[in-house]
mmCIF file of C-alpha atoms in Angstrom:
data_model
loop_
_atom_site.group_PDB
_atom_site.id
_atom_site.type_symbol
_atom_site.label_atom_id
_atom_site.label_comp_id
_atom_site.label_asym_id
_atom_site.label_seq_id
_atom_site.Cartn_x
_atom_site.Cartn_y
_atom_site.Cartn_z
ATOM 1 C CA UNK A 260 -0.264 0.084 0.460
ATOM 2 C CA UNK A 261 1.387 3.609 -0.905
ATOM 3 C CA UNK A 262 0.546 6.569 0.841
ATOM 4 C CA UNK A 263 0.109 10.023 -0.863
ATOM 5 C CA UNK A 264 1.046 12.299 1.173
ATOM 6 C CA UNK A 265 -0.165 15.224 -0.911
ATOM 7 C CA UNK A 266 -3.910 13.849 0.130
ATOM 8 C CA UNK A 267 -3.283 14.115 3.550
ATOM 9 C CA UNK A 268 -4.222 18.170 3.785
ATOM 10 C CA UNK A 269 -7.873 16.878 2.777
ATOM 11 C CA UNK A 270 -8.802 14.903 5.366
ATOM 12 C CA UNK A 271 -9.173 18.546 6.558
ATOM 13 C CA UNK A 272 -12.908 18.124 7.198
ATOM 14 C CA UNK A 273 -12.789 21.006 8.966
ATOM 15 C CA UNK A 274 -16.998 21.210 9.834
ATOM 16 C CA UNK A 275 -18.379 17.778 10.774
ATOM 17 C CA UNK A 276 -21.172 17.614 12.653
ATOM 18 C CA UNK A 277 -23.028 14.776 14.357
ATOM 19 C CA UNK A 278 -25.689 14.396 15.740
ATOM 20 C CA UNK A 279 -27.663 10.565 18.158
ATOM 21 C CA UNK A 280 -30.852 10.152 18.451
ATOM 22 C CA UNK A 281 -32.932 7.435 20.418
ATOM 23 C CA UNK A 282 -35.769 5.589 19.261
ATOM 24 C CA UNK A 283 -38.899 5.121 21.065
ATOM 25 C CA UNK A 284 -38.661 1.247 20.192
ATOM 26 C CA UNK A 285 -35.349 1.514 21.772
ATOM 27 C CA UNK A 286 -32.785 2.281 18.739
ATOM 28 C CA UNK A 287 -30.096 4.355 18.540
ATOM 29 C CA UNK A 288 -29.281 6.119 15.545
ATOM 30 C CA UNK A 289 -25.579 8.571 15.189
ATOM 31 C CA UNK A 290 -25.522 10.810 12.987
ATOM 32 C CA UNK A 291 -23.537 13.105 11.575
ATOM 33 C CA UNK A 292 -22.040 15.706 8.418
ATOM 34 C CA UNK A 293 -18.580 15.418 7.279
ATOM 35 C CA UNK A 294 -17.174 18.173 5.042
ATOM 36 C CA UNK A 295 -13.951 19.913 3.005
ATOM 37 C CA UNK A 296 -13.819 22.852 1.853
ATOM 38 C CA UNK A 297 -11.545 22.842 -0.656
ATOM 39 C CA UNK A 298 -11.800 20.310 -3.242
ATOM 40 C CA UNK A 299 -13.792 16.921 -3.511
ATOM 41 C CA UNK A 300 -13.120 14.010 -1.449
ATOM 42 C CA UNK A 301 -12.719 10.217 -3.393
ATOM 43 C CA UNK A 302 -15.352 8.778 -0.718
ATOM 44 C CA UNK A 303 -15.757 5.556 0.072
ATOM 45 C CA UNK A 304 -17.474 2.700 2.185
ATOM 46 C CA UNK A 305 -15.054 -0.243 2.632
ATOM 47 C CA UNK A 306 -16.223 -3.902 3.976
ATOM 48 C CA UNK A 307 -13.542 -5.801 5.774
ATOM 49 C CA UNK A 308 -13.753 -8.782 6.749
ATOM 50 C CA UNK A 309 -13.093 -11.261 9.859
ATOM 51 C CA UNK A 310 -9.822 -12.386 10.098
ATOM 52 C CA UNK A 311 -8.450 -10.084 7.121
ATOM 53 C CA UNK A 312 -5.030 -8.337 8.195
ATOM 54 C CA UNK A 313 -4.772 -5.020 8.219
ATOM 55 C CA UNK A 314 -1.541 -2.785 8.942
ATOM 56 C CA UNK A 315 -1.011 0.813 10.328
ATOM 57 C CA UNK A 316 1.033 3.891 8.669
ATOM 58 C CA UNK A 317 3.339 6.003 10.001
ATOM 59 C CA UNK A 318 5.219 8.897 8.663
ATOM 60 C CA UNK A 319 7.555 7.592 7.081
ATOM 61 C CA UNK A 320 5.183 4.707 4.919
ATOM 62 C CA UNK A 321 3.686 1.405 5.831
ATOM 63 C CA UNK A 322 5.244 -0.169 8.707
ATOM 64 C CA UNK A 323 3.273 1.033 11.851
ATOM 65 C CA UNK A 324 1.239 -1.930 13.441
ATOM 66 C CA UNK A 325 -0.094 -4.905 12.377
ATOM 67 C CA UNK A 326 -3.838 -6.920 13.223
ATOM 68 C CA UNK A 327 -6.485 -8.957 12.432
ATOM 69 C CA UNK A 328 -9.669 -8.411 11.744
ATOM 70 C CA UNK A 329 -12.114 -9.877 15.219
ATOM 71 C CA UNK A 330 -15.222 -8.460 14.163
ATOM 72 C CA UNK A 331 -16.225 -7.734 10.179
ATOM 73 C CA UNK A 332 -16.622 -4.195 10.203
ATOM 74 C CA UNK A 333 -18.531 -1.306 7.469
ATOM 75 C CA UNK A 334 -17.497 1.606 6.881
ATOM 76 C CA UNK A 335 -16.922 4.976 5.423
ATOM 77 C CA UNK A 336 -13.235 6.012 3.812
ATOM 78 C CA UNK A 337 -12.497 9.783 2.069
ATOM 79 C CA UNK A 338 -9.240 9.694 0.470
ATOM 80 C CA UNK A 339 -8.440 6.228 1.017
ATOM 81 C CA UNK A 340 -10.075 3.019 2.200
ATOM 82 C CA UNK A 341 -8.451 2.959 5.010
ATOM 83 C CA UNK A 342 -9.284 5.723 6.251
ATOM 84 C CA UNK A 343 -12.743 5.290 7.716
ATOM 85 C CA UNK A 344 -13.949 8.739 8.938
ATOM 86 C CA UNK A 345 -17.460 6.845 9.935
ATOM 87 C CA UNK A 346 -18.216 3.232 10.269
ATOM 88 C CA UNK A 347 -19.844 0.245 12.363
ATOM 89 C CA UNK A 348 -18.442 -3.256 13.498
ATOM 90 C CA UNK A 349 -21.367 -6.500 12.984
ATOM 91 C CA UNK A 350 -21.332 -6.314 17.030
ATOM 92 C CA UNK A 351 -22.925 -2.561 16.922
ATOM 93 C CA UNK A 352 -19.994 -0.778 17.907
ATOM 94 C CA UNK A 353 -19.792 2.421 16.390
ATOM 95 C CA UNK A 354 -16.886 5.081 15.745
ATOM 96 C CA UNK A 355 -16.737 8.406 13.740
ATOM 97 C CA UNK A 356 -13.807 10.952 13.501
ATOM 98 C CA UNK A 357 -13.919 14.127 13.501
ATOM 99 C CA UNK A 358 -10.847 17.124 13.038
ATOM 100 C CA UNK A 359 -9.749 19.107 16.025
ATOM 101 C CA UNK A 360 -7.535 20.980 15.197
ATOM 102 C CA UNK A 361 -5.448 23.470 18.034
ATOM 103 C CA UNK A 362 -6.353 22.350 20.187
ATOM 104 C CA UNK A 363 -5.078 17.934 20.481
ATOM 105 C CA UNK A 364 -2.036 16.524 20.026
ATOM 106 C CA UNK A 365 -0.222 13.082 20.216
ATOM 107 C CA UNK A 366 3.133 11.776 21.594
ATOM 108 C CA UNK A 367 5.446 12.040 19.057
ATOM 109 C CA UNK A 368 5.891 9.789 17.215
ATOM 110 C CA UNK A 369 9.378 7.341 16.962
ATOM 111 C CA UNK A 370 10.115 4.448 14.759
ATOM 112 C CA UNK A 371 11.374 2.607 17.224
ATOM 113 C CA UNK A 372 8.116 1.834 18.577
ATOM 114 C CA UNK A 373 6.181 1.294 14.682
ATOM 115 C CA UNK A 374 4.991 -2.298 16.293
ATOM 116 C CA UNK A 375 2.686 -0.771 18.301
ATOM 117 C CA UNK A 376 2.591 2.456 16.573
ATOM 118 C CA UNK A 377 -1.263 3.586 15.464
ATOM 119 C CA UNK A 378 -2.375 6.288 12.848
ATOM 120 C CA UNK A 379 -4.543 8.886 13.653
ATOM 121 C CA UNK A 380 -7.180 8.743 11.293
ATOM 122 C CA UNK A 381 -6.460 4.856 11.072
ATOM 123 C CA UNK A 382 -8.022 4.315 15.145
ATOM 124 C CA UNK A 383 -11.742 3.574 13.421
ATOM 125 C CA UNK A 384 -10.509 1.509 11.343
ATOM 126 C CA UNK A 385 -8.886 -0.032 14.829
ATOM 127 C CA UNK A 386 -11.227 0.373 16.888
ATOM 128 C CA UNK A 387 -14.096 -1.461 14.909
ATOM 129 C CA UNK A 388 -11.887 -5.161 14.055
ATOM 130 C CA UNK A 389 -11.275 -5.135 17.141
ATOM 131 C CA UNK A 390 -13.218 -4.466 19.640
ATOM 132 C CA UNK A 391 -17.623 -4.955 20.166
ATOM 133 C CA UNK A 392 -17.427 -1.864 23.783
ATOM 134 C CA UNK A 393 -16.751 1.033 24.474
ATOM 135 C CA UNK A 394 -14.401 0.026 28.027
ATOM 136 C CA UNK A 395 -12.696 -2.317 25.012
ATOM 137 C CA UNK A 396 -11.620 0.552 24.081
ATOM 138 C CA UNK A 397 -10.802 2.558 27.405
ATOM 139 C CA UNK A 398 -8.826 -0.964 28.525
ATOM 140 C CA UNK A 399 -6.798 -0.968 25.282
ATOM 141 C CA UNK A 400 -5.828 2.130 24.180
ATOM 142 C CA UNK A 401 -2.992 3.041 26.609
ATOM 143 C CA UNK A 402 -1.226 -0.497 24.371
ATOM 144 C CA UNK A 403 -0.918 2.060 21.001
ATOM 145 C CA UNK A 404 1.198 4.897 20.153
ATOM 146 C CA UNK A 405 -1.131 7.056 17.808
ATOM 147 C CA UNK A 406 0.263 9.832 16.061
ATOM 148 C CA UNK A 407 -0.480 11.749 12.824
ATOM 149 C CA UNK A 408 0.489 11.626 10.096
ATOM 150 C CA UNK A 409 0.565 14.608 9.452
ATOM 151 C CA UNK A 410 1.318 18.157 11.562
ATOM 152 C CA UNK A 411 -2.197 19.413 11.573
ATOM 153 C CA UNK A 412 -4.274 16.602 11.021
ATOM 154 C CA UNK A 413 -4.909 16.007 14.534
ATOM 155 C CA UNK A 414 -8.303 14.686 15.437
ATOM 156 C CA UNK A 415 -10.767 13.013 17.931
ATOM 157 C CA UNK A 416 -13.640 10.224 17.801
ATOM 158 C CA UNK A 417 -17.322 10.491 18.656
ATOM 159 C CA UNK A 418 -17.306 6.082 19.348
ATOM 160 C CA UNK A 419 -21.526 5.007 20.655
ATOM 161 C CA UNK A 420 -22.927 1.689 21.192
ATOM 162 C CA UNK A 421 -26.522 0.312 20.398
ATOM 163 C CA UNK A 422 -27.563 0.554 24.420
ATOM 164 C CA UNK A 423 -27.160 4.138 23.564
ATOM 165 C CA UNK A 424 -23.781 4.892 25.093
ATOM 166 C CA UNK A 425 -22.004 7.177 23.365
ATOM 167 C CA UNK A 426 -18.526 8.895 24.141
ATOM 168 C CA UNK A 427 -15.952 11.230 22.949
ATOM 169 C CA UNK A 428 -11.761 10.213 22.906
ATOM 170 C CA UNK A 429 -9.610 13.054 22.963
ATOM 171 C CA UNK A 430 -5.871 13.958 23.220
ATOM 172 C CA UNK A 431 -4.614 16.172 24.836
ATOM 173 C CA UNK A 432 -0.345 16.388 25.163
ATOM 174 C CA UNK A 433 -0.230 13.269 24.325
ATOM 175 C CA UNK A 434 -2.356 11.105 26.562
ATOM 176 C CA UNK A 435 -5.995 9.803 25.469
ATOM 177 C CA UNK A 436 -8.663 11.693 27.832
ATOM 178 C CA UNK A 437 -12.410 9.873 26.934
ATOM 179 C CA UNK A 438 -15.462 11.812 28.522
ATOM 180 C CA UNK A 439 -19.623 10.597 28.798
ATOM 181 C CA UNK A 440 -22.173 12.172 25.720
ATOM 182 C CA UNK A 441 -24.708 12.437 27.312
ATOM 183 C CA UNK A 442 -25.472 15.233 24.833
ATOM 184 C CA UNK A 443 -25.433 13.667 22.113
ATOM 185 C CA UNK A 444 -23.243 16.157 20.112
ATOM 186 C CA UNK A 445 -21.058 16.810 18.883
ATOM 187 C CA UNK A 446 -18.358 19.456 16.174
ATOM 188 C CA UNK A 447 -14.750 20.668 16.623
ATOM 189 C CA UNK A 448 -12.470 22.258 17.917
ATOM 190 C CA UNK A 449 -11.656 23.636 21.036
ATOM 191 C CA UNK A 450 -12.427 19.987 23.716
ATOM 192 C CA UNK A 451 -15.598 18.614 24.699
ATOM 193 C CA UNK A 452 -16.208 19.377 27.694
ATOM 194 C CA UNK A 453 -15.822 23.405 26.659
ATOM 195 C CA UNK A 454 -18.412 23.390 25.044
ATOM 196 C CA UNK A 455 -20.351 21.932 27.692
ATOM 197 C CA UNK A 456 -19.486 24.948 29.942
ATOM 198 C CA UNK A 457 -20.120 27.180 26.354
ATOM 199 C CA UNK A 458 -23.980 25.948 26.888
ATOM 200 C CA UNK A 459 -24.310 27.953 29.731
ATOM 201 C CA UNK A 460 -24.390 30.982 27.471
ATOM 202 C CA UNK A 461 -27.213 30.342 25.909
ATOM 203 C CA UNK A 462 -29.130 29.560 29.193
ATOM 204 C CA UNK A 463 -32.506 31.992 27.596
ATOM 205 C CA UNK A 464 -33.300 29.782 24.777
ATOM 206 C CA UNK A 465 -36.075 27.583 25.061
ATOM 207 C CA UNK A 466 -38.476 26.660 22.390
ATOM 208 C CA UNK A 467 -41.520 27.645 21.276
ATOM 209 C CA UNK A 468 -42.564 31.184 22.017
ATOM 210 C CA UNK A 469 -41.171 34.330 23.804
ATOM 211 C CA UNK A 470 -43.717 36.596 25.703
ATOM 212 C CA UNK A 471 -44.868 40.028 24.439
ATOM 213 C CA UNK A 472 -43.932 41.976 26.801
ATOM 214 C CA UNK A 473 -44.381 46.357 26.970
ATOM 215 C CA UNK A 474 -42.015 48.933 26.578
ATOM 216 C CA UNK A 475 -43.243 52.155 28.104
ATOM 217 C CA UNK A 476 -45.807 52.552 25.919
ATOM 218 C CA UNK A 477 -45.223 49.877 22.780
ATOM 219 C CA UNK A 478 -46.867 46.534 23.077
ATOM 220 C CA UNK A 479 -42.902 43.957 21.821
ATOM 221 C CA UNK A 480 -44.768 40.602 20.506
ATOM 222 C CA UNK A 481 -42.957 37.493 18.188
ATOM 223 C CA UNK A 482 -42.786 39.052 14.455
ATOM 224 C CA UNK A 483 -43.047 34.718 13.485
ATOM 225 C CA UNK A 484 -41.952 30.721 15.093
ATOM 226 C CA UNK A 485 -39.637 29.973 17.049
ATOM 227 C CA UNK A 486 -38.824 33.517 18.870
ATOM 228 C CA UNK A 487 -37.603 31.678 21.905
ATOM 229 C CA UNK A 488 -34.253 30.492 20.224
ATOM 230 C CA UNK A 489 -33.655 34.353 19.213
ATOM 231 C CA UNK A 490 -30.258 34.233 19.080
ATOM 232 C CA UNK A 491 -29.342 31.462 18.692
ATOM 233 C CA UNK A 492 -25.652 31.119 16.322
ATOM 234 C CA UNK A 493 -26.477 31.036 12.575
ATOM 235 C CA UNK A 494 -22.602 30.759 11.263
ATOM 236 C CA UNK A 495 -20.843 27.446 10.499
ATOM 237 C CA UNK A 496 -17.954 27.640 13.256
ATOM 238 C CA UNK A 497 -17.692 24.410 15.132
ATOM 239 C CA UNK A 498 -18.983 26.156 18.532
ATOM 240 C CA UNK A 499 -22.302 27.634 16.839
ATOM 241 C CA UNK A 500 -22.660 24.041 15.339
ATOM 242 C CA UNK A 501 -22.541 22.326 18.552
ATOM 243 C CA UNK A 502 -24.465 25.458 20.737
ATOM 244 C CA UNK A 503 -27.726 24.076 17.233
ATOM 245 C CA UNK A 504 -26.385 21.119 17.084
ATOM 246 C CA UNK A 505 -27.721 20.212 20.862
ATOM 247 C CA UNK A 506 -29.895 23.273 21.039
ATOM 248 C CA UNK A 507 -32.243 21.554 17.946
ATOM 249 C CA UNK A 508 -31.734 17.311 19.147
ATOM 250 C CA UNK A 509 -32.816 18.424 22.299
ATOM 251 C CA UNK A 510 -36.357 20.058 21.790
ATOM 252 C CA UNK A 511 -36.268 16.894 18.483
ATOM 253 C CA UNK A 512 -39.555 14.380 19.089
ATOM 254 C CA UNK A 513 -38.469 11.221 19.779
ATOM 255 C CA UNK A 514 -40.256 9.504 16.911
ATOM 256 C CA UNK A 515 -41.350 5.711 16.768
ATOM 257 C CA UNK A 516 -38.541 3.715 14.590
ATOM 258 C CA UNK A 517 -34.998 3.440 14.065
ATOM 259 C CA UNK A 518 -36.278 4.166 10.331
ATOM 260 C CA UNK A 519 -38.651 7.003 11.615
ATOM 261 C CA UNK A 520 -34.944 8.496 13.552
ATOM 262 C CA UNK A 521 -32.901 8.206 10.160
ATOM 263 C CA UNK A 522 -34.479 9.921 8.474
ATOM 264 C CA UNK A 523 -35.390 12.858 11.614
ATOM 265 C CA UNK A 524 -31.240 12.902 11.279
ATOM 266 C CA UNK A 525 -31.369 13.873 8.037
ATOM 267 C CA UNK A 526 -33.356 17.034 8.120
ATOM 268 C CA UNK A 527 -31.572 17.959 11.059
ATOM 269 C CA UNK A 528 -28.730 17.802 9.974
ATOM 270 C CA UNK A 529 -29.942 19.618 6.524
ATOM 271 C CA UNK A 530 -29.468 23.019 9.170
ATOM 272 C CA UNK A 531 -25.681 21.333 9.120
ATOM 273 C CA UNK A 532 -25.104 21.941 5.443
ATOM 274 C CA UNK A 533 -22.566 23.941 4.323
ATOM 275 C CA UNK A 534 -23.207 25.153 0.739
ATOM 276 C CA UNK A 535 -19.754 26.707 -1.100
ATOM 277 C CA UNK A 536 -18.625 29.818 -1.189
ATOM 278 C CA UNK A 537 -19.617 30.461 2.858
ATOM 279 C CA UNK A 538 -15.706 29.713 2.970
ATOM 280 C CA UNK A 539 -13.762 31.601 0.422
ATOM 281 C CA UNK A 540 -12.883 34.687 -0.578
ATOM 282 C CA UNK A 541 -15.334 34.751 -4.296
ATOM 283 C CA UNK A 542 -11.799 34.281 -7.048
ATOM 284 C CA UNK A 543 -11.197 31.531 -4.901
ATOM 285 C CA UNK A 544 -14.676 29.007 -5.094
ATOM 286 C CA UNK A 545 -13.967 25.611 -5.835
ATOM 287 C CA UNK A 546 -15.755 23.714 -8.771
ATOM 288 C CA UNK A 547 -17.466 21.010 -6.120
ATOM 289 C CA UNK A 548 -21.336 20.004 -5.589
ATOM 290 C CA UNK A 549 -20.908 21.363 -2.038
ATOM 291 C CA UNK A 550 -18.434 21.484 1.380
ATOM 292 C CA UNK A 551 -20.499 18.888 3.344
ATOM 293 C CA UNK A 552 -20.007 16.025 0.716
ATOM 294 C CA UNK A 553 -21.489 13.156 2.686
ATOM 295 C CA UNK A 554 -23.915 12.689 5.135
ATOM 296 C CA UNK A 555 -24.779 9.482 7.486
ATOM 297 C CA UNK A 556 -27.014 8.013 9.418
ATOM 298 C CA UNK A 557 -26.150 4.658 11.308
ATOM 299 C CA UNK A 558 -28.177 2.970 12.818
ATOM 300 C CA UNK A 559 -26.312 0.390 15.558
ATOM 301 C CA UNK A 560 -29.165 -1.489 16.953
ATOM 302 C CA UNK A 561 -30.045 -2.598 13.894
ATOM 303 C CA UNK A 562 -26.843 -2.792 12.057
ATOM 304 C CA UNK A 563 -27.793 -0.077 8.955
ATOM 305 C CA UNK A 564 -26.118 2.389 7.164
ATOM 306 C CA UNK A 565 -27.673 5.418 5.942
ATOM 307 C CA UNK A 566 -26.401 8.049 3.380
ATOM 308 C CA UNK A 567 -26.743 10.613 1.008
ATOM 309 C CA UNK A 568 -24.347 12.783 -0.609
ATOM 310 C CA UNK A 569 -23.732 16.342 -2.983
ATOM 311 C CA UNK A 570 -23.644 15.075 -5.908
ATOM 312 C CA UNK A 571 -26.793 12.493 -5.313
ATOM 313 C CA UNK A 572 -29.376 13.328 -2.884
ATOM 314 C CA UNK A 573 -31.372 10.256 -2.281
ATOM 315 C CA UNK A 574 -30.980 8.190 0.885
ATOM 316 C CA UNK A 575 -29.004 4.279 0.106
ATOM 317 C CA UNK A 576 -28.601 2.263 2.199
ATOM 318 C CA UNK A 577 -26.753 -1.643 3.803
ATOM 319 C CA UNK A 578 -27.626 -3.566 5.892
ATOM 320 C CA UNK A 579 -24.934 -5.442 7.534
ATOM 321 C CA UNK A 580 -26.998 -8.504 7.813
ATOM 322 C CA UNK A 581 -26.562 -8.957 4.502
ATOM 323 C CA UNK A 582 -22.331 -8.983 4.371
ATOM 324 C CA UNK A 583 -21.590 -12.335 5.099
ATOM 325 C CA UNK A 584 -18.334 -10.889 7.221
ATOM 326 C CA UNK A 585 -16.799 -14.601 6.943
ATOM 327 C CA UNK A 586 -16.018 -14.879 3.126
ATOM 328 C CA UNK A 587 -16.669 -11.598 2.056
ATOM 329 C CA UNK A 588 -13.283 -10.212 0.501
ATOM 330 C CA UNK A 589 -12.252 -7.237 1.893
ATOM 331 C CA UNK A 590 -13.385 -4.525 -1.128
ATOM 332 C CA UNK A 591 -14.450 -0.982 -1.410
ATOM 333 C CA UNK A 592 -16.535 0.796 -3.681
ATOM 334 C CA UNK A 593 -17.677 4.887 -4.686
ATOM 335 C CA UNK A 594 -20.472 6.465 -2.214
ATOM 336 C CA UNK A 595 -21.646 7.572 -5.378
ATOM 337 C CA UNK A 596 -21.610 4.641 -8.544
ATOM 338 C CA UNK A 597 -22.938 7.757 -10.367
ATOM 339 C CA UNK A 598 -21.559 12.042 -9.325
ATOM 340 C CA UNK A 599 -25.732 12.942 -10.857
ATOM 341 C CA UNK A 600 -28.493 13.541 -9.093
ATOM 342 C CA UNK A 601 -31.428 11.848 -10.331
ATOM 343 C CA UNK A 602 -34.623 13.895 -10.677
ATOM 344 C CA UNK A 603 -37.988 12.124 -10.965
ATOM 345 C CA UNK A 604 -40.681 13.251 -13.035
ATOM 346 C CA UNK A 605 -44.260 13.602 -12.174
ATOM 347 C CA UNK A 606 -46.561 13.698 -15.421
ATOM 348 C CA UNK A 607 -49.877 15.216 -15.344
ATOM 349 C CA UNK A 608 -52.519 12.991 -16.609
ATOM 350 C CA UNK A 609 -56.451 15.257 -18.864
#
């Protein structure tokens, strides 16, 4: 396997937003967007069978830790198939990476530790092929040396179980920190605990409409629905998206089934779809359909992966129960066979 070093900067997915919801029937769904504003990501879904031999990259090549898949895994990768950004294994464990610049940091790469060195962009691959629970990951994390393949490529991770438990893993000064995520959302920098503290700045927000108020002899009334959310941040920075996602999630109705919850997740994440242009000067806009390149929703309980892309907003589904991870071959395929939005024509008859 050859590492395409020139492609690594494309992994700076600077505006990812994650939202998790639980259905009334107990189905647990983790959804997210993935962004890269400068060019089109090479995105594909990857099938990893049980028993597959895998190797990690290091900053000097494909010479890091080797490991064999204990659990069959379905992942969604960017740039190349080893770099799984979001996925689930046959036990229902799910994990994904989110860009975490400036506030996170791994230990310094030491070639002497190559046999235990794991690239940050392959941590999701390692987690999903090796473990079936969060506690197993927590117990094993100190046994590996996680390093970055490129100086500014720092990420943190969201890890979830079918029972609805979710944690965030962040490396700061080379040390791992796990945080229970009961608020059910994740974006990017700063650190997860900072985002939780920042929510206190929006204690005035509430669903519905604000009551009328009297200002001297003038009666002040809301101009439209949702005035209780007046002041919620609408820009695309990670702190603003975290606040918006937290309040949207908290006020979302609980749906009956996993499928209905998946549909709701896509609707919620539509509010975080970043258009091309807002992150560029007018003469620097790239020729890509959207800065939000794909959106996924994974039903951990029913082991189903749903996704749509910037090229094709049709929601597609991969059911893990259709895959025999004991026989299937290690393989990857583009998320879009054809990068074109299908249109269903409606014909009017007499």
